[in-house]
Short mmCIF file of C-alpha atoms and ligand atoms in Angstrom, two decimals:
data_model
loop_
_atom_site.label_atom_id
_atom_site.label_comp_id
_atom_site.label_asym_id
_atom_site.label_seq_id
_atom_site.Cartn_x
_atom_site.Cartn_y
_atom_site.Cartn_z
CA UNK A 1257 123.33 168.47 147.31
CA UNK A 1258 125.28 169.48 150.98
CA UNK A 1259 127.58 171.32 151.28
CA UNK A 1260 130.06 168.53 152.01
CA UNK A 1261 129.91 167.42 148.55
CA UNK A 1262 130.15 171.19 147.45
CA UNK A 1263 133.13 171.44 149.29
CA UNK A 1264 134.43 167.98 147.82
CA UNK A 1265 133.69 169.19 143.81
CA UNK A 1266 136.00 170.90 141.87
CA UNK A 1267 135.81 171.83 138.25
CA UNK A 1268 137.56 169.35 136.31
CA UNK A 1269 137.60 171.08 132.93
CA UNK A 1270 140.66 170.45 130.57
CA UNK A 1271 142.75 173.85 130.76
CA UNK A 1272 141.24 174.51 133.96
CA UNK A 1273 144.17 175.11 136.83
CA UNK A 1274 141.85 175.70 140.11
CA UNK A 1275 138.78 174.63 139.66
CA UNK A 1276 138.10 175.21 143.56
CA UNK A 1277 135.86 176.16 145.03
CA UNK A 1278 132.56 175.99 142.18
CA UNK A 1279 130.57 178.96 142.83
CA UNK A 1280 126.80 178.46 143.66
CA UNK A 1281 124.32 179.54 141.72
CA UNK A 1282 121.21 178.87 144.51
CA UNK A 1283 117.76 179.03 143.10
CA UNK A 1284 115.98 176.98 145.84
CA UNK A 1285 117.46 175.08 148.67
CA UNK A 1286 116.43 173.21 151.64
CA UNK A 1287 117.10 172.53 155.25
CA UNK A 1288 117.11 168.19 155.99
CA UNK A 1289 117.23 167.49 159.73
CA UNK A 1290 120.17 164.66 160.55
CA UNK A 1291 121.21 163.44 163.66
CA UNK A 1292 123.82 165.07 165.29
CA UNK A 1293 127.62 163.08 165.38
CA UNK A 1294 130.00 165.26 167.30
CA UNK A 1295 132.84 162.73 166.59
CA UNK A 1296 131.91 162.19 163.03
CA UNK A 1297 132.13 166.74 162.69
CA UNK A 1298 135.32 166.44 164.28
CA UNK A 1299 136.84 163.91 161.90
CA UNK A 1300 135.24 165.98 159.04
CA UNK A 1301 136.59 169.08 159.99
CA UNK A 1302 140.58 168.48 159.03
CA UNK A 1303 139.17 167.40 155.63
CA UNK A 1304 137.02 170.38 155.14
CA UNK A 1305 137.96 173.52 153.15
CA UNK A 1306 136.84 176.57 155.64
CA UNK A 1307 136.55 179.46 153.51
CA UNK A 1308 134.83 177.56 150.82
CA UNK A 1309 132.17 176.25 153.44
CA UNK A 1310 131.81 179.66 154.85
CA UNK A 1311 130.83 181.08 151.26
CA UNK A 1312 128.81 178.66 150.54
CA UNK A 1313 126.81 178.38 153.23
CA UNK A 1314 126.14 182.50 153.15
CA UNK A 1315 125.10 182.03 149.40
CA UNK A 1316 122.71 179.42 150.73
CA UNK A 1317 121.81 182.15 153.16
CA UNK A 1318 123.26 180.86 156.20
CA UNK A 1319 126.00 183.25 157.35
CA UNK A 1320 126.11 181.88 161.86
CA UNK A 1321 129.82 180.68 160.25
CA UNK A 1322 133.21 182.00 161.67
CA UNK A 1323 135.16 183.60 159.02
CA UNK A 1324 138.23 182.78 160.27
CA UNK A 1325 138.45 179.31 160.25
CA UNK A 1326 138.32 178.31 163.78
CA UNK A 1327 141.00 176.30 165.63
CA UNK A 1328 140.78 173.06 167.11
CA UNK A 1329 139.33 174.28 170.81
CA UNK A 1330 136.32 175.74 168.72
CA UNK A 1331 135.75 171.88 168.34
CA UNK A 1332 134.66 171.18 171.91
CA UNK A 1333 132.12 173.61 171.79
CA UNK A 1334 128.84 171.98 171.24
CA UNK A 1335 127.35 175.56 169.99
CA UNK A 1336 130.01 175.71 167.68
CA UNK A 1337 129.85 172.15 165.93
CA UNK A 1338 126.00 172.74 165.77
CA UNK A 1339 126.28 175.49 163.18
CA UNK A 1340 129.20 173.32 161.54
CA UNK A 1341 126.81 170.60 161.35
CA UNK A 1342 123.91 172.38 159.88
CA UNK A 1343 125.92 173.88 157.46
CA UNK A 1344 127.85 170.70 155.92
CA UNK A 1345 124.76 168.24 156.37
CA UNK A 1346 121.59 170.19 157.04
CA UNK A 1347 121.87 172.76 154.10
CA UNK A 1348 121.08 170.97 150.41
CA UNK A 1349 121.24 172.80 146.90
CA UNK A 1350 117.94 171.67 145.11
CA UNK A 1351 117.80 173.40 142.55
CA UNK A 1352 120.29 175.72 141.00
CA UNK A 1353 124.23 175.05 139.72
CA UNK A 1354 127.52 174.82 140.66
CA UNK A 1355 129.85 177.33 138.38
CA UNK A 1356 133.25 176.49 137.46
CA UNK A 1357 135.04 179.93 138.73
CA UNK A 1358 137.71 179.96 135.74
CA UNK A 1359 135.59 179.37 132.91
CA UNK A 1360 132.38 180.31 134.63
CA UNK A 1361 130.71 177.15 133.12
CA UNK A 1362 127.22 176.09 134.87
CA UNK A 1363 127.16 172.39 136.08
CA UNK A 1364 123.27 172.09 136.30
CA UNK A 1365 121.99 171.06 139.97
CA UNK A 1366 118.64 169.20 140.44
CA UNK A 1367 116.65 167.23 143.29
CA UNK A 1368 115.98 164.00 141.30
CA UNK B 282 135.90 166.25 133.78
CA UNK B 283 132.91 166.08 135.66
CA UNK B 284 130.32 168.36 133.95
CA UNK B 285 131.83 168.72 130.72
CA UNK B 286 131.12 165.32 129.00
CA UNK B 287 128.56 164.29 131.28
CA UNK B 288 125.82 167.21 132.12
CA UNK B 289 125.60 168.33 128.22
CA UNK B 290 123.82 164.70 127.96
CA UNK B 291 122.02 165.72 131.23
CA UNK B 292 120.73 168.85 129.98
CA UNK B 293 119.50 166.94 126.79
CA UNK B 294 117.98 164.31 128.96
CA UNK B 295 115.96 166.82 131.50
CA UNK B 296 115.33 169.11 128.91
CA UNK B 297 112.51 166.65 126.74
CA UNK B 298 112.10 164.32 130.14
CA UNK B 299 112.61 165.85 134.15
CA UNK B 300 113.59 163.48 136.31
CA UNK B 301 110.74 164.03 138.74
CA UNK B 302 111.60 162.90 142.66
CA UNK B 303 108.66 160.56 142.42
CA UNK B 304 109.60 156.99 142.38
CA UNK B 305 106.50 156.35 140.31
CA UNK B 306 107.28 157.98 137.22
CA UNK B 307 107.85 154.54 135.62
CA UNK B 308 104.83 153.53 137.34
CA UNK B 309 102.68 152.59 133.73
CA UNK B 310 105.79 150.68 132.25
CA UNK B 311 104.70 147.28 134.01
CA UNK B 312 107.80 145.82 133.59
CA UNK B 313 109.61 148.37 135.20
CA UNK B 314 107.85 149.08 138.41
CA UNK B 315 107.79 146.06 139.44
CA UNK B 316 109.69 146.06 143.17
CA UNK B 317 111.96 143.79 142.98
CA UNK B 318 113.17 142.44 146.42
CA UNK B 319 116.69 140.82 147.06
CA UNK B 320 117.48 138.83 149.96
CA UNK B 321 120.85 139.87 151.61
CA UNK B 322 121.04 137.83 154.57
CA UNK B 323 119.10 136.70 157.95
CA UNK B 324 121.39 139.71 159.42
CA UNK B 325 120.83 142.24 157.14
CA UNK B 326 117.62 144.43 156.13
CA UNK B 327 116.39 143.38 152.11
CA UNK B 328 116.84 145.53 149.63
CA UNK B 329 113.60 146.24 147.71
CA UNK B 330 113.93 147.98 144.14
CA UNK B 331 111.42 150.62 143.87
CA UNK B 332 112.32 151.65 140.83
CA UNK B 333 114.47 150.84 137.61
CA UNK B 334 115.34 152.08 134.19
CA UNK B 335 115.87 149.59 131.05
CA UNK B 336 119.03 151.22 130.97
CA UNK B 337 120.16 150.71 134.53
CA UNK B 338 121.97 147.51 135.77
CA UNK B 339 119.51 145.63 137.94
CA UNK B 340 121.29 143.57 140.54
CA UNK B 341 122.93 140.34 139.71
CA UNK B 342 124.99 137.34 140.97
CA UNK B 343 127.93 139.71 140.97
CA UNK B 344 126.15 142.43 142.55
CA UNK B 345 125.31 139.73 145.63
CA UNK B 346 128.76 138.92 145.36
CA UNK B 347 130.04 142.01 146.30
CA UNK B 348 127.44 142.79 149.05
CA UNK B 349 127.86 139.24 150.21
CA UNK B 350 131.75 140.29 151.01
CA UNK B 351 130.73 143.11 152.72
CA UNK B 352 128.50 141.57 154.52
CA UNK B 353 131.08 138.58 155.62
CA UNK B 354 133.91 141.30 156.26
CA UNK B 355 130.89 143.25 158.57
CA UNK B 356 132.60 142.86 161.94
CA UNK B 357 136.01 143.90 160.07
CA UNK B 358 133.98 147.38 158.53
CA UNK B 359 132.60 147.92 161.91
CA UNK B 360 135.21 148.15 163.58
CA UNK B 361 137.28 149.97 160.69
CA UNK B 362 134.89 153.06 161.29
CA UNK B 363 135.38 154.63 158.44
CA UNK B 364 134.02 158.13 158.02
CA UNK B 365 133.80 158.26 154.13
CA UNK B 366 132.55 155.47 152.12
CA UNK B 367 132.49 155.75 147.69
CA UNK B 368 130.97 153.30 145.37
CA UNK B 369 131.99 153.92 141.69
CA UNK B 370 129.58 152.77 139.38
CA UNK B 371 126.36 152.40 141.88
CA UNK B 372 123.73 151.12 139.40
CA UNK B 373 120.13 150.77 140.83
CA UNK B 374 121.99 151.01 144.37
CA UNK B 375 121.80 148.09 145.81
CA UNK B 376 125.42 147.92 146.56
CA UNK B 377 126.13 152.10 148.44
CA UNK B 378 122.38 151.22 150.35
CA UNK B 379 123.46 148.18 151.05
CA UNK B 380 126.49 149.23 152.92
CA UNK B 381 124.55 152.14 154.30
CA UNK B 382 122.09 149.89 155.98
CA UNK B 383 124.74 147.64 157.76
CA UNK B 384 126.83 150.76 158.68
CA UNK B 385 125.03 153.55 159.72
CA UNK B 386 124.99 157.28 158.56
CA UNK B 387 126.37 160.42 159.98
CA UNK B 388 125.04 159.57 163.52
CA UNK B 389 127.13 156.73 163.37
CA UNK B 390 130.19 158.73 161.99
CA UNK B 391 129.90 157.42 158.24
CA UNK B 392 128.75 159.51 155.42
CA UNK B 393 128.68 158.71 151.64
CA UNK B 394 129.08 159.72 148.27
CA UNK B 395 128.31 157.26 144.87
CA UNK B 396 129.31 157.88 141.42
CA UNK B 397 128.27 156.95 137.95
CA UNK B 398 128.15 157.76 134.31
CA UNK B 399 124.37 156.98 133.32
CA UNK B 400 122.29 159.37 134.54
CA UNK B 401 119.59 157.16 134.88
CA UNK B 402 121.47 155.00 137.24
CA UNK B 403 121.96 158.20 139.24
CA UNK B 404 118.12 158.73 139.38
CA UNK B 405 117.72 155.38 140.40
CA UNK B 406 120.48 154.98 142.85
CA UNK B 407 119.09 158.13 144.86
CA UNK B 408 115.53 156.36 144.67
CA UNK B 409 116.42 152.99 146.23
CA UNK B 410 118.54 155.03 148.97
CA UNK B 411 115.42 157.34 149.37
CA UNK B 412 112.96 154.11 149.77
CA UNK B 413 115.41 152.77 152.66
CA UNK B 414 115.75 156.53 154.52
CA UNK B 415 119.63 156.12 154.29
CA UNK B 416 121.62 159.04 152.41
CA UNK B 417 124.52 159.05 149.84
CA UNK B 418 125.30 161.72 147.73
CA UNK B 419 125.24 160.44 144.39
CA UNK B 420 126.86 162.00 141.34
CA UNK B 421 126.72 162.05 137.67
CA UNK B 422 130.29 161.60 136.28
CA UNK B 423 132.99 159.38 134.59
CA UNK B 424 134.70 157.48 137.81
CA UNK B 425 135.13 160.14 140.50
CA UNK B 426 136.39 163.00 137.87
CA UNK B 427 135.16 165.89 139.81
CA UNK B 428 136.01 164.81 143.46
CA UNK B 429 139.52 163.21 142.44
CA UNK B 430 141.30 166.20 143.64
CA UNK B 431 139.74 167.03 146.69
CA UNK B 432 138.91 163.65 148.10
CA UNK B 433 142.67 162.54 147.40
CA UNK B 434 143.32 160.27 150.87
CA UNK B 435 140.03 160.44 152.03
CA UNK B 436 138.30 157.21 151.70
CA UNK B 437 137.84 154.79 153.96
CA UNK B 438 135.96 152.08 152.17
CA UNK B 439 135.44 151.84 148.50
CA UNK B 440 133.33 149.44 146.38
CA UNK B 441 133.15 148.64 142.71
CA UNK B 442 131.41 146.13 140.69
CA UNK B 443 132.99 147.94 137.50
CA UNK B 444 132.01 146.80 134.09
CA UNK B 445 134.42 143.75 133.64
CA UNK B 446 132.77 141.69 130.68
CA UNK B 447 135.71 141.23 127.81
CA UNK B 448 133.92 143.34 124.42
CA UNK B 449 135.17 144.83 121.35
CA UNK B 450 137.24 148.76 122.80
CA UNK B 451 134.66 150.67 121.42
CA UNK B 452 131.68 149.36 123.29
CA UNK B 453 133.25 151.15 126.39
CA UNK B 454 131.62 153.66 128.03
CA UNK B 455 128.76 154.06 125.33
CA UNK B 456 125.39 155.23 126.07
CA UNK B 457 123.11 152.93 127.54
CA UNK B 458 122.91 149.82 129.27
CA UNK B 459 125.92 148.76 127.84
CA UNK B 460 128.11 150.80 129.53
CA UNK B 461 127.29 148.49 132.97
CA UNK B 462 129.41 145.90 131.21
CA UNK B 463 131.04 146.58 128.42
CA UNK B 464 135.03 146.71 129.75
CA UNK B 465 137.20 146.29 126.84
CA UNK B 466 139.92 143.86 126.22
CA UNK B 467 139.96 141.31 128.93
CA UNK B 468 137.85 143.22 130.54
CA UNK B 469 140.13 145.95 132.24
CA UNK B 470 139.52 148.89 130.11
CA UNK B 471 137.60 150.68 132.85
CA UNK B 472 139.25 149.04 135.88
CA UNK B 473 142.27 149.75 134.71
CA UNK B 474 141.35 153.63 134.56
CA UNK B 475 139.93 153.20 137.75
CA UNK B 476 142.59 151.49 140.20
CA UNK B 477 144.80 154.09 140.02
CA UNK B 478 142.21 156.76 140.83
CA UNK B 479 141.61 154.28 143.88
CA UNK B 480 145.17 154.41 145.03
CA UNK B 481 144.68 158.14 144.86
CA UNK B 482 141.75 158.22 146.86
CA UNK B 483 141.97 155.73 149.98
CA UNK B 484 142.93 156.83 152.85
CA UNK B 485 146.31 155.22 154.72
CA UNK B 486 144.07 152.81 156.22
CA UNK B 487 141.70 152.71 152.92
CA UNK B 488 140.14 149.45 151.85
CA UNK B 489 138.98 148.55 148.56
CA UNK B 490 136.26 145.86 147.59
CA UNK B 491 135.89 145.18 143.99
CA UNK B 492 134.23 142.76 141.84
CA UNK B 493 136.74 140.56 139.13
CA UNK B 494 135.70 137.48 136.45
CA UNK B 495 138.22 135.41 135.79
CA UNK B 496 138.96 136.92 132.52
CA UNK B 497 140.17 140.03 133.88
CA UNK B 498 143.08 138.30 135.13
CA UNK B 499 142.65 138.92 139.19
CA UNK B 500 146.18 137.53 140.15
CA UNK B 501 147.83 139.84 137.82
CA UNK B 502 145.23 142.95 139.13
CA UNK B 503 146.77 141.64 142.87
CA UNK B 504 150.66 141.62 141.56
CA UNK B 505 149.83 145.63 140.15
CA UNK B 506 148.57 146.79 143.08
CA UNK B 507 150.58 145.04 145.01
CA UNK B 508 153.42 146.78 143.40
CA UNK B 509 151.68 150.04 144.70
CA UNK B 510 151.91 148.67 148.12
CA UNK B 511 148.74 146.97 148.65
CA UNK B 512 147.93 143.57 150.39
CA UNK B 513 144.82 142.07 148.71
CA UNK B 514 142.64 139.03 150.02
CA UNK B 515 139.81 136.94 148.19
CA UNK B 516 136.44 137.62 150.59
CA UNK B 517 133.73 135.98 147.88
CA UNK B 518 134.79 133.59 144.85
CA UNK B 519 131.70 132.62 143.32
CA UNK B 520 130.99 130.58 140.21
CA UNK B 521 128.60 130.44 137.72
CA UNK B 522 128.07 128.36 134.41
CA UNK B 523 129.27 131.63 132.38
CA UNK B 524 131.12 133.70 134.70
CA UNK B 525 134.02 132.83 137.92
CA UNK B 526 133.75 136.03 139.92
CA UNK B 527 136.07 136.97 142.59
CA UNK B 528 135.30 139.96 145.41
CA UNK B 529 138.99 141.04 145.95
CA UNK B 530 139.81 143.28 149.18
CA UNK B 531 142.82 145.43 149.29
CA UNK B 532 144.48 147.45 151.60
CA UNK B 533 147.63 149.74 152.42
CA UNK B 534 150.23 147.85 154.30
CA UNK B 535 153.00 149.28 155.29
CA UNK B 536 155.69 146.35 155.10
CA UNK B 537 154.72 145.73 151.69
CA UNK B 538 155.59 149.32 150.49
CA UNK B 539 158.88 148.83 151.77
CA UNK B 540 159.41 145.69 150.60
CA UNK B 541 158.05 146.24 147.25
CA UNK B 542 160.56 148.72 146.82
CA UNK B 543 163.54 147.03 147.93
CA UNK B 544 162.34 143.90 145.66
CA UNK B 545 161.08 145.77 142.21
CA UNK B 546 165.08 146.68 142.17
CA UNK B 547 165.80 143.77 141.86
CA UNK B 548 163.37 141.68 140.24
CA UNK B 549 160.46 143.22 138.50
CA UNK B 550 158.64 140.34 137.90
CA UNK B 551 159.19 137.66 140.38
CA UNK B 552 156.23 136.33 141.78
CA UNK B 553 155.81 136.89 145.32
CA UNK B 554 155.69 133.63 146.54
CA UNK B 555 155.52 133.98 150.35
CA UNK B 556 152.19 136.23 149.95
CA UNK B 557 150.78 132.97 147.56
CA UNK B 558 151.57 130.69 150.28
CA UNK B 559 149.70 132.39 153.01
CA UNK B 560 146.57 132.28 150.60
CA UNK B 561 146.80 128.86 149.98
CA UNK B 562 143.59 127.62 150.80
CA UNK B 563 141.42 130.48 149.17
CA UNK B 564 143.78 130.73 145.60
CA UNK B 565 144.25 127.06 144.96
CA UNK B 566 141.51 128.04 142.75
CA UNK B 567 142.42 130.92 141.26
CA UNK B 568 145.88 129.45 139.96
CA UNK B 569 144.14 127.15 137.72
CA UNK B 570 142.34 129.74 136.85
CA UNK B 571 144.99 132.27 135.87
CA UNK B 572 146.44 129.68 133.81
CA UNK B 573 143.40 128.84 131.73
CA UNK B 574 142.68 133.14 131.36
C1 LIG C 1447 128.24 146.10 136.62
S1 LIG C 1447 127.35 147.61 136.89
C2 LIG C 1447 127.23 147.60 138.67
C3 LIG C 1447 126.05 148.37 139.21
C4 LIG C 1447 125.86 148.25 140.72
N1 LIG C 1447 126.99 148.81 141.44
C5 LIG C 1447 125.64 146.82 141.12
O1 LIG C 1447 126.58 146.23 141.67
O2 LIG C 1447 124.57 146.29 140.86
C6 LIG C 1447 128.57 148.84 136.53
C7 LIG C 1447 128.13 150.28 136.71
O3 LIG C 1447 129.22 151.15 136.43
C8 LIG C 1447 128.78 152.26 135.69
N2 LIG C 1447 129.92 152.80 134.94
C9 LIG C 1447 130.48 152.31 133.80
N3 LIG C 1447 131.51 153.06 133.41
C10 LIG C 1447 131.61 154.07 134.33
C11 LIG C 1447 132.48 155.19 134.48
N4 LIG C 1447 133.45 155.44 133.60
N5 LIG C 1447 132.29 156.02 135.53
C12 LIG C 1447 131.30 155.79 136.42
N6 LIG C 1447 130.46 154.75 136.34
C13 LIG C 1447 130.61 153.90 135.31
C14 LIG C 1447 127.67 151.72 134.83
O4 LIG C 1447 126.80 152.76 134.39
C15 LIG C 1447 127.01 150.71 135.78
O5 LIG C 1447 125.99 151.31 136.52
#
């Protein structure tokens, strides 16, 4: 799973009032080359949640993120969108779970 | 919801059975690893089944239907570039890789996600995607539950072939293969659940494809959504001996919201007639139709 999707999930269990961001629970995960889109990062990057992205690409063990999430100049900088684009394509979750951070429940997360 | 009625059966599934990456696993059912190829069009790559499940809905004339729209409204999609595409209910996957193929991925500025309850369909689905080197993200839950909130005005393009067939309510979402088509009085059990979710979802300038029988009562689906502001337009009307399917587009337009609301004050129910007349030619079908449903 990328961490687009991750950053498109929330925990929708009844009772549950923010189920956003899931936590990730990362037992083995993998780096998938895919071409590189400049335009297609820059019209992801208004729908993106920053600090979510941020944390869950250091749990994947990728920290090259700005904390602060970066303002629109950062998105002319080719450097810049090449660490956005590994992190919301590149990175997958292959094995491991996504945890709902009010109830802590594990949503299993597997290749197949 | 996503998660809480879905990965418990999940868990039971992996626990006795993993689903292993291999696209052979199935290999020593004969029956089942057969590839089965389907031809799209001269314009269009085939889309060969390298795997399948007894309990995952292989493509049929209503699957082609709604690939077959896509594939006439191509130019239109093309030059809509959308950046996120969603199929509810993918099946094998014949549909999402479909659309993948004629589209392009994330170096063409499109990337995709595809949804459905049976996990088996979710196995297959990220095989037949795998066999054709295109990419969706496919998930395991009831409609979109678990993306609802965040990909609220998001989508660009959505498809469904939903499970229209008219059954008994309780053969709705039940385990199994029935669950492809079981849908409930007239049919609309789960299309009903899902069209507002759609509404939710698209973007401003959001199109929906989706697959109808006659049963379901299209021209009334058109007046509903229409009353949520949506122009709709017939791409594929295709029928059978058992079954009169319909591939219905719809989209956001703007003078209809206004309209709608100036008009639903005053009369609820009148039938837009000025919208029937510019469709003359494709519903002079479907009238007859809607009578006899
Ligand atoms: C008619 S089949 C279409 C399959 C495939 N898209 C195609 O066109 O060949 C309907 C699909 O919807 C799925 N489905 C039924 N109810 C669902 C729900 N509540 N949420 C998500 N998917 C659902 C079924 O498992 C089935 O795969």
């Amino acid at each position: 799973m990328r961490l687009l999707t991750h950053n498109m999930l929330s925990s929708n269990i009844k009772g549950v009032s923010n189920g956003f961001p899931l936590r990730l629970d990362v037992e083995n995960s993998v780096s998938k080359e895919v071409e590189f889109n400049p335009d297609f990062l820059r019209n992801m990057f208004s729908k993106i949640d920053w600090k979510a992205l941020v944390d869950a690409a250091r749990s994947m063990g990728y920290a090259e993120l700005p904390e602060e999430a970066p303002d629109s100049s950062m998105l002319d900088s080719d450097e810049f969108l090449k660490k956005f684009h590994h992190a919301l394509l590149e990175l997958h979750l292959d094995e491991g779970a996504l945890i709902c951070p009010e109830t802590g429940r594990r949503f299993p997360v597997n290749k197949a | 919801m996503w998660g809480v009625d879905i990965e418990p059966k999940t868990e039971e599934a992996d626990a006795g059975k993993p689903f292993l990456p291999s696209i052979r696993t199935k290999e020593e059912n004969q029956q089942n690893s057969r590839p089965v190829s389907y031809k799209m069009s001269a314009r269009s790559a085939q889309i060969l089944l390298v795997s399948s499940h007894p309990e995952v809905y292989e493509p049929c004339d209503d699957s082609f239907a709604l690939v077959d729209a896509l594939l006439a409204d191509r130019n239109n999609l093309l030059e809509h570039r959308p950046t996120l595409c969603l199929e509810l209910g993918c099946g094998s996957g014949y549909v999402i890789t479909s659309l993948a193929i004629m589209l392009g991925q994330e170096s063409a500025g499109v990337s995709y996600f595809a949804t459905d309850i049976n996990p088996h369909a979710v196995r297959v689905t990220k095989e037949t995607l795998e066999a054709h080197g295109v990419h969706a993200e496919v998930l395991l839950m009831d409609i979109v539950s678990g993306l609802e909130r965040r990909l609220a005005g998001m989508v660009d393009v959505m498809v469904v072939n939903p499970p229209y067939v008219p059954t008994p309510e309780d053969e709705v979402g039940r385990d199994g293969i029935a669950s492809a088509w079981a849908g409930g009085e007239n049919g609309r059990s789960v299309i009903d659940r899902m069209l507002p979710i759609a509404d939710k979802l698209l973007s401003e300038r959001g199109w929906l494809y989706m697959v109808t029988l006659a049963a379901n009562n299209p021209s009334q689906i058109c007046r509903m959504m229409k009353e949520k502001g949506y122009a709709s337009r017939i791409i594929v009307q295709r029928s059978t001996e058992e079954e009169s399917l319909h591939v219905i587009k719809f989209w956001r337009d703007a003078e209809l919201q206004v309209e709608t609301k100036a008009q639903t004050t005053e009369n609820r129910t009148a039938v837009p007639m000025e919208y029937l007349l510019s469709q003359i030619p494709r519903l002079a079908f479907w009238r007859s139709g809607s009578r006899s449903s």
